[in-house]
CSV table of C-alpha atoms and ligand atoms in Angstrom, one decimal:
chain,number,residue,atom,x,y,z
A,1,MET,CA,0.1,0.0,-0.1
A,2,GLU,CA,1.3,3.5,-0.8
A,3,TRP,CA,1.0,5.5,2.0
A,4,THR,CA,1.1,9.0,0.1
A,5,LEU,CA,-1.4,11.4,-1.4
A,6,ASN,CA,-1.5,11.4,-5.1
A,7,ARG,CA,-2.1,14.9,-6.9
A,8,SER,CA,-5.7,14.5,-7.2
A,9,GLU,CA,-6.0,13.7,-3.5
A,10,THR,CA,-3.9,16.5,-2.6
A,11,LEU,CA,-5.9,18.9,-4.4
A,12,GLN,CA,-9.1,17.3,-2.9
A,13,VAL,CA,-7.7,17.8,0.8
A,14,LEU,CA,-6.7,21.4,0.1
A,15,GLN,CA,-10.1,22.1,-1.5
A,16,CYS,CA,-11.7,20.9,1.5
A,17,MET,CA,-9.5,23.2,3.5
A,18,GLY,CA,-10.4,26.2,1.5
A,19,ILE,CA,-7.4,26.3,-1.0
A,20,GLU,CA,-9.0,26.1,-4.4
A,21,LEU,CA,-6.5,25.3,-7.3
A,22,PRO,CA,-7.8,24.6,-10.7
A,23,ALA,CA,-8.1,20.7,-11.3
A,24,ASP,CA,-5.5,20.7,-13.9
A,25,THR,CA,-3.0,23.0,-12.0
A,26,LYS,CA,0.5,22.9,-13.3
A,27,LEU,CA,2.0,23.6,-9.9
A,28,LEU,CA,4.9,21.0,-9.5
A,29,ASP,CA,4.4,18.1,-7.2
A,30,ASP,CA,6.6,19.4,-4.5
A,31,VAL,CA,5.0,22.8,-4.8
A,32,LEU,CA,1.6,20.9,-4.0
A,33,GLU,CA,3.3,18.9,-1.2
A,34,LYS,CA,4.6,22.0,0.4
A,35,ARG,CA,1.2,23.8,0.0
A,36,LEU,CA,-0.5,20.8,1.9
A,37,ARG,CA,2.3,21.0,4.7
A,38,ASP,CA,1.7,24.7,5.1
A,39,ALA,CA,-2.2,24.2,5.1
A,40,LEU,CA,-1.9,21.4,7.7
A,41,ASN,CA,0.5,23.8,10.0
A,42,ALA,CA,-2.0,26.3,9.8
A,43,ALA,CA,-4.9,24.2,10.5
A,44,GLN,CA,-3.1,23.4,13.7
A,45,TYR,CA,-2.5,26.9,14.5
A,46,LYS,CA,1.2,26.2,14.7
A,47,ASP,CA,2.4,29.8,14.4
A,48,ARG,CA,0.7,30.2,17.8
A,49,LEU,CA,2.7,27.7,19.4
A,50,PRO,CA,5.5,29.1,21.8
A,51,SER,CA,8.7,29.5,20.1
A,52,PRO,CA,10.9,27.6,20.3
A,53,PHE,CA,8.5,24.8,20.7
A,54,ASP,CA,9.9,22.0,22.8
A,55,ILE,CA,7.5,19.4,24.0
A,56,SER,CA,10.3,18.6,26.9
A,57,ASP,CA,9.3,22.0,28.4
A,58,LEU,CA,5.8,21.3,28.7
A,59,SER,CA,3.9,20.2,32.1
A,60,PRO,CA,1.3,17.1,31.7
A,61,TRP,CA,-2.2,18.0,31.0
A,62,PRO,CA,-4.3,17.5,34.3
A,63,ALA,CA,-5.5,13.6,34.7
A,64,PRO,CA,-8.9,12.9,33.7
A,65,LYS,CA,-9.6,11.9,37.0
A,66,SER,CA,-8.0,14.6,38.9
A,67,ALA,CA,-9.8,17.6,40.3
A,68,GLU,CA,-8.1,19.8,37.8
A,69,ARG,CA,-9.3,17.7,34.9
A,70,ARG,CA,-10.2,19.9,31.8
A,71,SER,CA,-12.1,18.0,29.1
A,72,LEU,CA,-9.8,16.8,26.1
A,73,PHE,CA,-12.8,16.4,23.9
A,74,ASP,CA,-13.6,20.3,24.5
A,75,ALA,CA,-9.7,20.9,24.0
A,76,VAL,CA,-9.0,19.0,20.6
A,77,GLN,CA,-12.0,21.1,18.9
A,78,ARG,CA,-11.4,24.2,17.0
A,79,GLY,CA,-14.3,25.6,15.3
A,80,SER,CA,-15.0,29.0,13.4
A,81,PHE,CA,-17.8,31.5,13.6
A,82,GLN,CA,-18.7,30.3,10.1
A,83,GLU,CA,-19.1,26.7,11.2
A,84,SER,CA,-21.0,27.8,14.4
A,85,ARG,CA,-23.5,29.6,12.3
A,86,GLN,CA,-24.1,26.7,10.0
A,87,ILE,CA,-24.5,24.3,12.9
A,88,PHE,CA,-26.8,26.8,14.5
A,89,ALA,CA,-29.0,27.1,11.1
A,90,LYS,CA,-29.0,23.4,10.9
A,91,LYS,CA,-30.3,23.0,14.4
A,92,LEU,CA,-33.0,25.5,13.9
A,93,ALA,CA,-34.3,23.9,10.9
A,94,GLY,CA,-34.5,20.6,12.8
A,95,GLY,CA,-31.6,18.8,11.3
A,96,SER,CA,-28.6,17.2,12.7
A,97,ALA,CA,-25.7,19.4,13.8
A,98,VAL,CA,-23.2,16.5,13.0
A,99,PRO,CA,-21.2,16.9,9.7
A,100,GLU,CA,-21.9,14.5,7.2
A,101,LEU,CA,-18.8,12.0,7.3
A,102,TYR,CA,-16.7,10.3,4.6
A,103,VAL,CA,-17.0,13.0,2.1
A,104,ASP,CA,-14.4,15.6,3.0
A,105,PRO,CA,-11.2,13.8,4.3
A,106,PHE,CA,-10.3,17.2,6.4
A,107,THR,CA,-13.6,17.3,8.3
A,108,ASP,CA,-13.3,13.4,8.9
A,109,LEU,CA,-9.9,14.1,10.5
A,110,ARG,CA,-11.3,16.6,12.9
A,111,GLN,CA,-14.0,14.4,14.0
A,112,THR,CA,-11.5,11.8,14.4
A,113,MET,CA,-9.7,14.0,16.7
A,114,MET,CA,-12.8,14.6,18.7
A,115,GLY,CA,-13.4,10.8,19.0
A,116,ILE,CA,-9.8,10.5,20.5
A,117,GLY,CA,-10.4,13.4,22.7
A,118,LYS,CA,-13.6,11.6,24.2
A,119,TRP,CA,-11.6,8.4,24.8
A,120,LEU,CA,-8.8,10.1,26.4
A,121,ASP,CA,-11.2,11.8,28.8
A,122,GLN,CA,-12.5,8.2,30.0
A,123,GLY,CA,-9.0,7.4,30.6
A,124,LEU,CA,-8.0,5.3,27.4
A,125,ARG,CA,-4.7,5.3,26.1
A,126,TRP,CA,-4.8,3.7,22.8
A,127,CYS,CA,-6.9,3.3,19.4
A,128,VAL,CA,-7.3,1.9,15.7
A,129,LEU,CA,-8.5,3.8,12.6
A,130,GLN,CA,-9.8,1.3,10.5
A,131,ASP,CA,-11.7,1.4,7.0
A,132,ARG,CA,-15.4,0.7,7.0
A,133,GLU,CA,-14.9,-2.7,5.8
A,134,ARG,CA,-11.8,-3.3,8.1
A,135,GLU,CA,-10.1,-5.0,5.5
A,136,HIS,CA,-7.9,-2.7,3.6
A,137,CYS,CA,-5.7,-0.6,6.0
A,138,ALA,CA,-5.4,0.7,9.7
A,139,VAL,CA,-3.4,3.0,11.8
A,140,ASN,CA,-2.8,1.7,15.3
A,141,MET,CA,-2.1,4.3,18.0
A,142,ARG,CA,-1.0,4.3,21.5
A,143,ILE,CA,-1.1,7.6,23.5
A,144,LEU,CA,2.4,8.1,25.3
A,145,ASP,CA,2.0,11.5,26.8
A,146,ILE,CA,-0.8,14.3,27.1
A,147,LEU,CA,1.0,17.5,27.6
A,148,GLU,CA,-0.2,21.2,28.0
A,149,VAL,CA,0.9,23.8,25.7
A,150,ASP,CA,-1.6,26.3,27.3
A,151,GLU,CA,-5.1,25.8,29.0
A,152,LYS,CA,-6.8,25.3,26.1
A,153,THR,CA,-4.4,23.3,23.8
A,154,PRO,CA,-3.1,19.9,24.4
A,155,ALA,CA,-0.1,18.3,22.7
A,156,ILE,CA,-0.8,14.5,22.4
A,157,VAL,CA,2.2,12.3,22.0
A,158,VAL,CA,1.6,9.3,20.1
A,159,LEU,CA,3.2,6.0,19.1
A,160,TYR,CA,1.7,4.8,15.6
A,161,ARG,CA,2.2,2.3,12.9
A,162,SER,CA,0.0,1.9,9.8
A,163,PHE,CA,-1.1,-1.7,8.6
A,164,ASP,CA,-2.3,-3.1,5.4
A,165,LYS,CA,-3.6,-6.6,4.5
A,166,SER,CA,0.0,-8.1,4.2
A,167,THR,CA,0.8,-6.9,7.8
A,168,ALA,CA,-2.8,-7.1,9.1
A,169,GLU,CA,-1.9,-9.8,11.5
A,170,ILE,CA,0.7,-8.3,13.5
A,171,GLY,CA,-1.9,-5.2,13.7
A,172,ILE,CA,-4.6,-7.3,15.2
A,173,ASN,CA,-2.3,-9.0,17.5
A,174,TRP,CA,-1.1,-5.6,18.9
A,175,LEU,CA,-4.8,-4.5,19.4
A,176,LYS,CA,-5.5,-7.8,21.2
A,177,GLU,CA,-2.7,-7.1,23.6
A,178,GLN,CA,-4.3,-3.3,24.2
A,179,VAL,CA,-7.7,-4.6,24.9
A,180,ALA,CA,-6.2,-6.5,27.9
A,181,THR,CA,-4.9,-3.0,29.2
A,182,ASN,CA,-8.6,-1.5,29.2
A,183,PRO,CA,-10.0,0.0,32.6
A,184,PRO,CA,-12.3,-2.6,34.2
A,185,GLU,CA,-15.2,-0.1,33.4
A,186,ILE,CA,-14.5,-0.1,29.6
A,187,GLY,CA,-14.0,-3.9,29.5
A,188,LYS,CA,-13.0,-5.4,26.4
A,189,ALA,CA,-14.1,-2.8,23.8
A,190,LEU,CA,-12.0,-2.3,20.8
A,191,LEU,CA,-11.5,1.3,20.5
A,192,ASN,CA,-12.2,1.6,16.6
A,193,VAL,CA,-12.6,4.9,14.5
A,194,ASN,CA,-13.8,4.4,11.0
A,195,ALA,CA,-11.7,6.3,8.9
A,196,THR,CA,-11.5,6.2,5.0
A,197,PRO,CA,-8.1,5.1,3.5
A,198,LEU,CA,-7.7,8.9,2.2
A,199,GLU,CA,-8.4,9.9,5.8
A,200,GLN,CA,-5.7,7.5,7.2
A,201,ARG,CA,-3.2,8.7,4.6
A,202,LEU,CA,-3.9,12.3,5.5
A,203,LEU,CA,-3.4,11.5,9.1
A,204,LEU,CA,0.0,9.9,8.5
A,205,LYS,CA,1.1,12.6,6.3
A,206,LEU,CA,0.4,15.0,9.3
A,207,LEU,CA,2.1,12.8,11.7
A,208,ALA,CA,5.3,12.4,9.6
A,209,TRP,CA,5.5,16.0,9.5
A,210,ASN,CA,4.7,16.6,13.2
A,211,ALA,CA,7.4,14.1,14.1
A,212,SER,CA,10.0,17.1,14.1
A,213,LEU,CA,8.1,18.3,17.2
A,214,VAL,CA,9.7,15.3,19.0
A,215,PRO,CA,13.3,15.9,20.1
A,216,SER,CA,15.6,13.0,19.8
A,217,SER,CA,16.4,13.0,23.5
A,218,TYR,CA,12.3,12.0,24.2
A,219,GLU,CA,12.4,8.6,25.7
A,220,VAL,CA,9.8,6.0,24.5
A,221,GLU,CA,9.0,2.7,26.4
A,222,ARG,CA,8.0,0.4,23.6
A,223,ARG,CA,5.7,-2.5,24.4
A,224,HIS,CA,5.7,-5.9,22.6
A,225,GLY,CA,5.2,-5.3,19.0
A,226,GLU,CA,5.8,-1.8,18.8
A,227,GLU,CA,9.3,-1.9,17.7
A,228,SER,CA,8.7,-0.3,14.4
A,229,PHE,CA,6.1,2.2,15.6
A,230,LYS,CA,6.7,5.7,15.1
A,231,VAL,CA,6.6,8.9,17.5
A,232,SER,CA,4.7,11.9,16.8
A,233,VAL,CA,2.5,14.7,18.2
A,234,LEU,CA,-1.2,15.4,17.6
A,235,LEU,CA,-2.5,19.0,18.1
A,236,PRO,CA,-6.0,20.3,17.9
A,237,ILE,CA,-7.1,20.7,14.3
A,238,GLY,CA,-9.4,23.5,13.1
A,239,PRO,CA,-10.4,25.4,10.1
A,240,LEU,CA,-8.1,27.8,8.3
A,241,GLU,CA,-8.1,31.4,9.2
A,242,TYR,CA,-8.1,34.3,6.7
A,243,ASN,CA,-4.5,35.1,7.0
A,244,ALA,CA,-3.4,31.7,6.0
A,245,LEU,CA,-6.2,31.1,3.2
A,246,SER,CA,-5.2,34.4,1.6
A,247,LYS,CA,-1.5,33.3,1.7
A,248,LEU,CA,-2.0,29.6,0.7
A,249,ASN,CA,-4.6,30.9,-2.2
A,250,ALA,CA,-2.2,33.4,-3.6
A,251,ASN,CA,0.4,31.7,-5.8
A,252,GLN,CA,-1.1,29.6,-8.2
A,253,GLY,CA,1.9,29.4,-10.1
A,254,CYS,CA,2.5,29.7,-13.9
A,255,ALA,CA,-0.8,28.4,-16.0
A,256,VAL,CA,1.6,26.5,-18.3
A,257,CYS,CA,4.5,25.0,-16.7
A,258,GLY,CA,3.6,25.5,-12.9
A,259,LYS,CA,6.9,27.3,-12.0
A,260,ARG,CA,6.7,30.4,-9.7
A,261,ALA,CA,4.7,32.9,-11.3
A,262,ALA,CA,6.3,36.3,-12.2
A,263,SER,CA,3.9,38.1,-14.0
A,264,ARG,CA,0.0,38.0,-14.8
A,265,CYS,CA,-1.5,38.6,-18.0
A,266,ALA,CA,-1.4,42.4,-18.7
A,267,GLY,CA,-4.9,42.1,-20.3
A,268,CYS,CA,-7.0,40.8,-17.6
A,269,HIS,CA,-4.8,40.2,-14.7
A,270,SER,CA,-6.9,36.9,-14.1
A,271,ILE,CA,-4.0,34.4,-14.9
A,272,SER,CA,-0.3,34.1,-14.2
A,273,TYR,CA,2.9,33.0,-16.1
A,274,CYS,CA,6.4,32.3,-15.3
A,275,GLY,CA,7.8,35.0,-17.5
A,276,GLN,CA,7.3,38.4,-18.5
A,277,GLY,CA,4.9,39.4,-21.2
A,278,ALA,CA,2.0,40.9,-22.8
A,279,PRO,CA,-1.1,39.9,-24.8
A,280,PRO,CA,-0.8,41.2,-28.4
A,281,TYR,CA,-3.5,43.9,-28.4
A,282,LEU,CA,-2.0,45.8,-25.7
A,283,PRO,CA,-0.5,49.4,-26.6
A,284,SER,CA,3.0,50.1,-26.5
A,285,PRO,CA,5.7,50.0,-25.0
A,286,LEU,CA,4.6,46.3,-24.9
A,287,LYS,CA,2.8,45.9,-27.9
A,288,PRO,CA,4.8,43.7,-30.4
A,289,ARG,CA,5.4,45.0,-33.8
A,290,ASN,CA,6.0,41.9,-35.7
A,291,LYS,CA,6.6,38.4,-35.4
A,292,LEU,CA,10.1,38.7,-33.8
A,293,THR,CA,9.1,41.1,-31.3
A,294,PHE,CA,6.0,39.1,-30.6
A,295,SER,CA,8.1,36.1,-29.3
A,296,PHE,CA,10.6,38.5,-27.5
A,297,TYR,CA,7.8,40.3,-25.7
A,298,PHE,CA,5.4,37.5,-24.9
A,299,ALA,CA,7.2,34.9,-22.7
A,300,ALA,CA,7.2,31.3,-24.0
A,301,CYS,CA,4.4,29.8,-21.7
A,302,GLN,CA,2.2,32.9,-22.0
A,303,ARG,CA,2.7,32.6,-25.8
A,304,ALA,CA,1.8,28.8,-25.9
A,305,HIS,CA,-1.1,29.5,-23.8
A,306,TRP,CA,-2.8,32.4,-25.7
A,307,PRO,CA,-5.1,30.5,-28.3
A,308,GLU,CA,-6.5,29.2,-25.2
A,309,HIS,CA,-6.6,31.9,-23.0
A,310,LYS,CA,-7.5,34.7,-25.6
A,311,ALA,CA,-11.5,34.5,-25.4
A,312,THR,CA,-11.7,34.8,-21.5
A,313,CYS,CA,-8.9,37.8,-21.7
A,314,ARG,CA,-10.7,39.7,-24.3
A,315,SER,CA,-14.2,39.3,-22.8
A,316,LEU,CA,-12.9,40.5,-19.5
A,317,LYS,CA,-11.1,43.2,-20.9
A,318,GLY,CA,-14.0,44.3,-23.0
A,319,GLY,CA,-16.6,44.2,-20.5
A,320,THR,CA,-18.2,47.1,-18.6
A,321,TRP,CA,-17.2,47.4,-15.0
A,322,ARG,CA,-19.1,49.2,-12.3
A,323,THR,CA,-17.7,49.7,-8.8
A,324,VAL,CA,-20.0,49.2,-6.1
A,325,ARG,CA,-19.9,49.9,-2.1
A,326,LEU,CA,-19.8,47.0,-0.1
A,327,ARG,CA,-21.5,46.8,3.4
A,328,THR,CA,-21.6,44.2,6.1
A,329,SER,CA,-25.0,44.5,7.0
A,330,VAL,CA,-28.1,45.8,5.3
A,331,PRO,CA,-29.3,49.3,6.3
A,332,GLY,CA,-31.6,49.1,9.2
A,333,MET,CA,-30.2,45.8,10.4
A,334,GLU,CA,-26.8,47.2,11.7
A,335,GLY,CA,-27.6,46.1,15.2
A,336,MET,CA,-28.3,42.5,14.2
A,337,TYR,CA,-25.9,39.6,15.4
A,338,MET,CA,-23.8,38.9,12.2
A,339,ALA,CA,-21.2,36.0,12.0
A,340,HIS,CA,-20.2,36.7,8.3
A,341,PHE,CA,-16.9,38.3,8.7
A,342,ASN,CA,-14.1,37.0,10.6
A,343,ASN,CA,-16.1,33.9,10.3
A,344,ARG,CA,-12.9,32.1,9.8
A,345,THR,CA,-11.5,33.0,12.9
A,346,SER,CA,-11.0,30.1,15.3
A,347,THR,CA,-13.3,30.3,18.1
A,348,ALA,CA,-10.5,29.0,20.5
A,349,PHE,CA,-9.0,32.4,20.1
A,350,GLY,CA,-10.3,35.9,21.1
A,351,LEU,CA,-13.8,37.2,20.4
A,352,GLN,CA,-15.1,34.3,22.8
A,353,GLY,CA,-17.7,34.2,25.4
A,354,GLY,CA,-17.2,32.1,28.5
A,355,GLY,CA,-17.3,28.3,28.7
A,356,GLY,CA,-15.5,27.7,25.0
A,357,LYS,CA,-19.0,28.3,23.4
A,358,PRO,CA,-18.8,30.9,20.4
A,359,THR,CA,-20.4,34.2,20.7
A,360,PHE,CA,-21.3,36.0,17.3
A,361,GLN,CA,-19.5,39.1,16.5
A,362,GLN,CA,-21.9,42.1,16.7
A,363,VAL,CA,-21.5,44.4,13.7
A,364,ASP,CA,-20.6,47.9,14.7
A,365,GLU,CA,-19.0,51.1,13.4
A,366,SER,CA,-15.7,49.5,13.4
A,367,ALA,CA,-16.4,46.3,11.8
A,368,PRO,CA,-13.7,44.9,9.7
A,369,PRO,CA,-14.3,45.0,5.9
A,370,PRO,CA,-15.2,41.8,4.3
A,371,PRO,CA,-11.9,39.8,3.9
A,372,ASN,CA,-9.9,39.8,0.7
A,373,VAL,CA,-8.1,36.4,-0.3
A,374,TYR,CA,-7.8,37.2,-3.9
A,375,GLY,CA,-5.9,40.5,-3.9
A,376,ASP,CA,-6.6,42.3,-7.1
A,377,ARG,CA,-7.2,39.1,-9.3
A,378,PRO,CA,-10.7,38.7,-10.6
A,379,PHE,CA,-12.6,36.1,-9.0
A,380,LEU,CA,-16.4,35.0,-9.6
A,381,VAL,CA,-19.4,36.3,-7.4
A,382,LYS,CA,-22.7,35.4,-7.1
A,383,LEU,CA,-25.1,38.3,-6.7
A,384,GLN,CA,-28.6,37.5,-5.2
A,385,ILE,CA,-31.3,40.1,-4.8
A,386,GLY,CA,-33.0,40.6,-1.4
A,387,LEU,CA,-36.2,42.3,-1.1
A,388,GLY,CA,-37.0,45.2,1.5
A,389,GLY,CA,-39.9,45.9,3.6
A,390,SER,CA,-41.9,47.3,0.5
A,391,GLY,CA,-41.1,44.2,-1.6
A,392,MET,CA,-38.8,45.9,-3.7
A,393,ALA,CA,-35.3,45.0,-4.3
A,394,GLU,CA,-33.2,47.3,-1.8
A,395,ASN,CA,-30.1,45.3,-1.5
A,396,MET,CA,-28.2,42.1,-2.8
A,397,MET,CA,-26.1,39.6,-1.2
A,398,VAL,CA,-22.8,39.2,-3.0
A,399,TYR,CA,-20.5,36.3,-2.2
A,400,ASP,CA,-17.6,34.3,-3.6
A,401,ARG,CA,-17.7,30.4,-4.1
A,402,LYS,CA,-15.6,29.7,-0.9
A,403,ARG,CA,-17.8,32.3,1.0
A,404,THR,CA,-14.6,33.7,2.4
A,405,ALA,CA,-16.2,37.0,2.0
A,406,GLN,CA,-20.0,37.8,1.9
A,407,ALA,CA,-21.5,41.2,1.7
A,408,PHE,CA,-24.1,43.5,0.6
A,409,VAL,CA,-24.5,46.0,-2.1
A,410,CYS,CA,-27.5,48.4,-1.3
A,411,LEU,CA,-29.6,50.6,-3.3
A,412,GLU,CA,-29.2,53.5,-1.1
A,413,ASP,CA,-25.6,53.8,-1.6
A,414,ASP,CA,-25.7,54.2,-5.4
A,415,ALA,CA,-29.2,53.7,-7.0
A,416,TRP,CA,-27.8,54.0,-10.5
A,417,ALA,CA,-25.3,51.3,-10.2
A,418,PHE,CA,-27.7,49.1,-8.3
A,419,GLY,CA,-30.3,49.7,-10.9
A,420,GLU,CA,-27.8,48.6,-13.7
A,421,LEU,CA,-27.2,45.5,-11.6
A,422,VAL,CA,-30.8,44.5,-11.4
A,423,LYS,CA,-31.3,45.4,-15.0
A,424,GLU,CA,-28.5,42.9,-16.1
A,425,MET,CA,-29.8,40.1,-13.6
A,426,LYS,CA,-33.4,40.4,-15.1
A,427,GLY,CA,-32.1,40.5,-18.7
A,428,PRO,CA,-30.9,37.9,-21.2
A,429,ARG,CA,-27.5,37.5,-19.5
A,430,GLY,CA,-29.0,37.0,-16.0
A,431,GLY,CA,-31.0,33.8,-15.8
A,432,HIS,CA,-31.8,32.0,-12.7
A,433,GLY,CA,-35.3,33.5,-12.6
A,434,GLY,CA,-34.0,37.1,-12.5
A,435,VAL,CA,-33.0,37.0,-8.8
A,436,LYS,CA,-29.5,36.0,-9.2
A,437,MET,CA,-26.5,36.1,-11.4
A,438,TYR,CA,-22.9,35.4,-11.5
A,439,ARG,CA,-20.3,37.7,-12.5
A,440,TRP,CA,-16.5,38.4,-12.7
A,441,ALA,CA,-15.6,40.8,-9.8
A,442,ARG,CA,-12.3,42.4,-8.4
A,443,ARG,CA,-11.6,44.1,-5.2
A,444,VAL,CA,-10.7,47.5,-6.0
A,445,SER,CA,-10.4,48.7,-2.1
A,446,ASP,CA,-11.5,47.5,1.3
A,447,TRP,CA,-15.0,48.7,0.8
A,448,GLU,CA,-15.5,48.7,-2.9
A,449,LEU,CA,-15.9,45.8,-5.8
A,450,SER,CA,-15.9,46.4,-9.3
A,451,VAL,CA,-18.1,44.1,-11.2
A,452,CYS,CA,-17.9,43.1,-14.6
A,453,LEU,CA,-21.5,44.1,-15.5
A,454,ASP,CA,-22.3,42.5,-18.9
A,455,ARG,CA,-20.1,39.4,-19.4
A,456,ALA,CA,-21.7,36.4,-18.1
A,457,PRO,CA,-19.1,33.8,-17.2
A,458,GLY,CA,-19.3,30.2,-18.7
A,459,ALA,CA,-21.8,27.8,-17.5
A,460,ALA,CA,-19.3,25.4,-16.1
A,461,GLU,CA,-18.2,28.2,-13.6
A,462,THR,CA,-21.5,28.9,-12.3
A,463,ARG,CA,-22.8,26.1,-10.4
A,464,TRP,CA,-22.6,26.8,-6.9
B,501,LIG,ZN1,5.9,28.7,-17.4
B,502,LIG,ZN1,-5.4,37.8,-20.0
């Protein structure tokens, strides 16, 4: 069994974490791998660990049965305001607040961490992750130490090994020996977590990378059968925050060769290439005068890509762009509790009420602008009409596919621009019953969005 993630799996995991790269991205394998590593580090909030971070400096987490005990189930969880809002909405609708499992390997991994936390609270010190059929692969894990980084952050030192069909017997024997160590109140239970092969490989990647947090001086007492087990550390895992998302979404690489991007297409700014260059219709000084200068000014990758790119490039360039003002709430509703902004800030840090329960941030005068993870690149937005008290369109919600930024465009800020958007929405390029439309947009300032009014993006790009 190959204990690694292939390109499409890496892209899938990144996408689940909010990092969207085209399915046919040309980013090189090692660049993608590094992107995943950085993303996993960000999901463990490693930049908030004490520096230098040395687990031998940490004191033990209070024992589960002691007076100072703190729930590890609570401590390994990191949610965001956005998630809290989604869960709240689901509960209101009478649904289950538990996310659907086995679809998104990143969510699965976070659920597994919660499962482990639950068992640790009961005083258990081992577990096994297995695929649902229990026949393809497994990760056996024993907890060596639970250490305290701070009051809300445990560092769990584990000894682990993966097994496949050919080594299953060794794995099963180890499990039998662990069952015998269960506390009497648990009995002979097998502490099994269902985990897809992809989730297991993701966990193994994370553990391999986290192994560097264990100093070579750390002493491990190995039990029978644990000779080839490895040592690593588990930290709480949660959604990526805006800073990390914006960094990890930034460099998409040259659209052709995947090398580091040096410039964007000067015509539309929507695509990057490794060399310098300009599309042929641009005015001087970059305008090529003949075939020779065409090759000279137009870097190789960009030249190769031009036949494919020119339609998008020209349509973006020729479009009518309108700048609209953004708001974080609808006029008249400013006092409402909103959770749209900073909603990827982890609830474990700041902005938090007592008892570890998230509280929604109240929008006020000093509310931060909607986050910008795109820089000045164009991105697709969905504009959706909202009706005012009079039944007239008075505002529209605007958000991107990742819902990293959600804001409102309001009639009262600029009736003319608002009217143009509504007209476009109800016109032949609008569709969707005249109540919503997809458009290219570009952030021009914290509070302003430029929308390409009269160019409808392709159908393939607008299914969300
Ligand atoms: Zn290139
Ligand atoms: Zn272009």
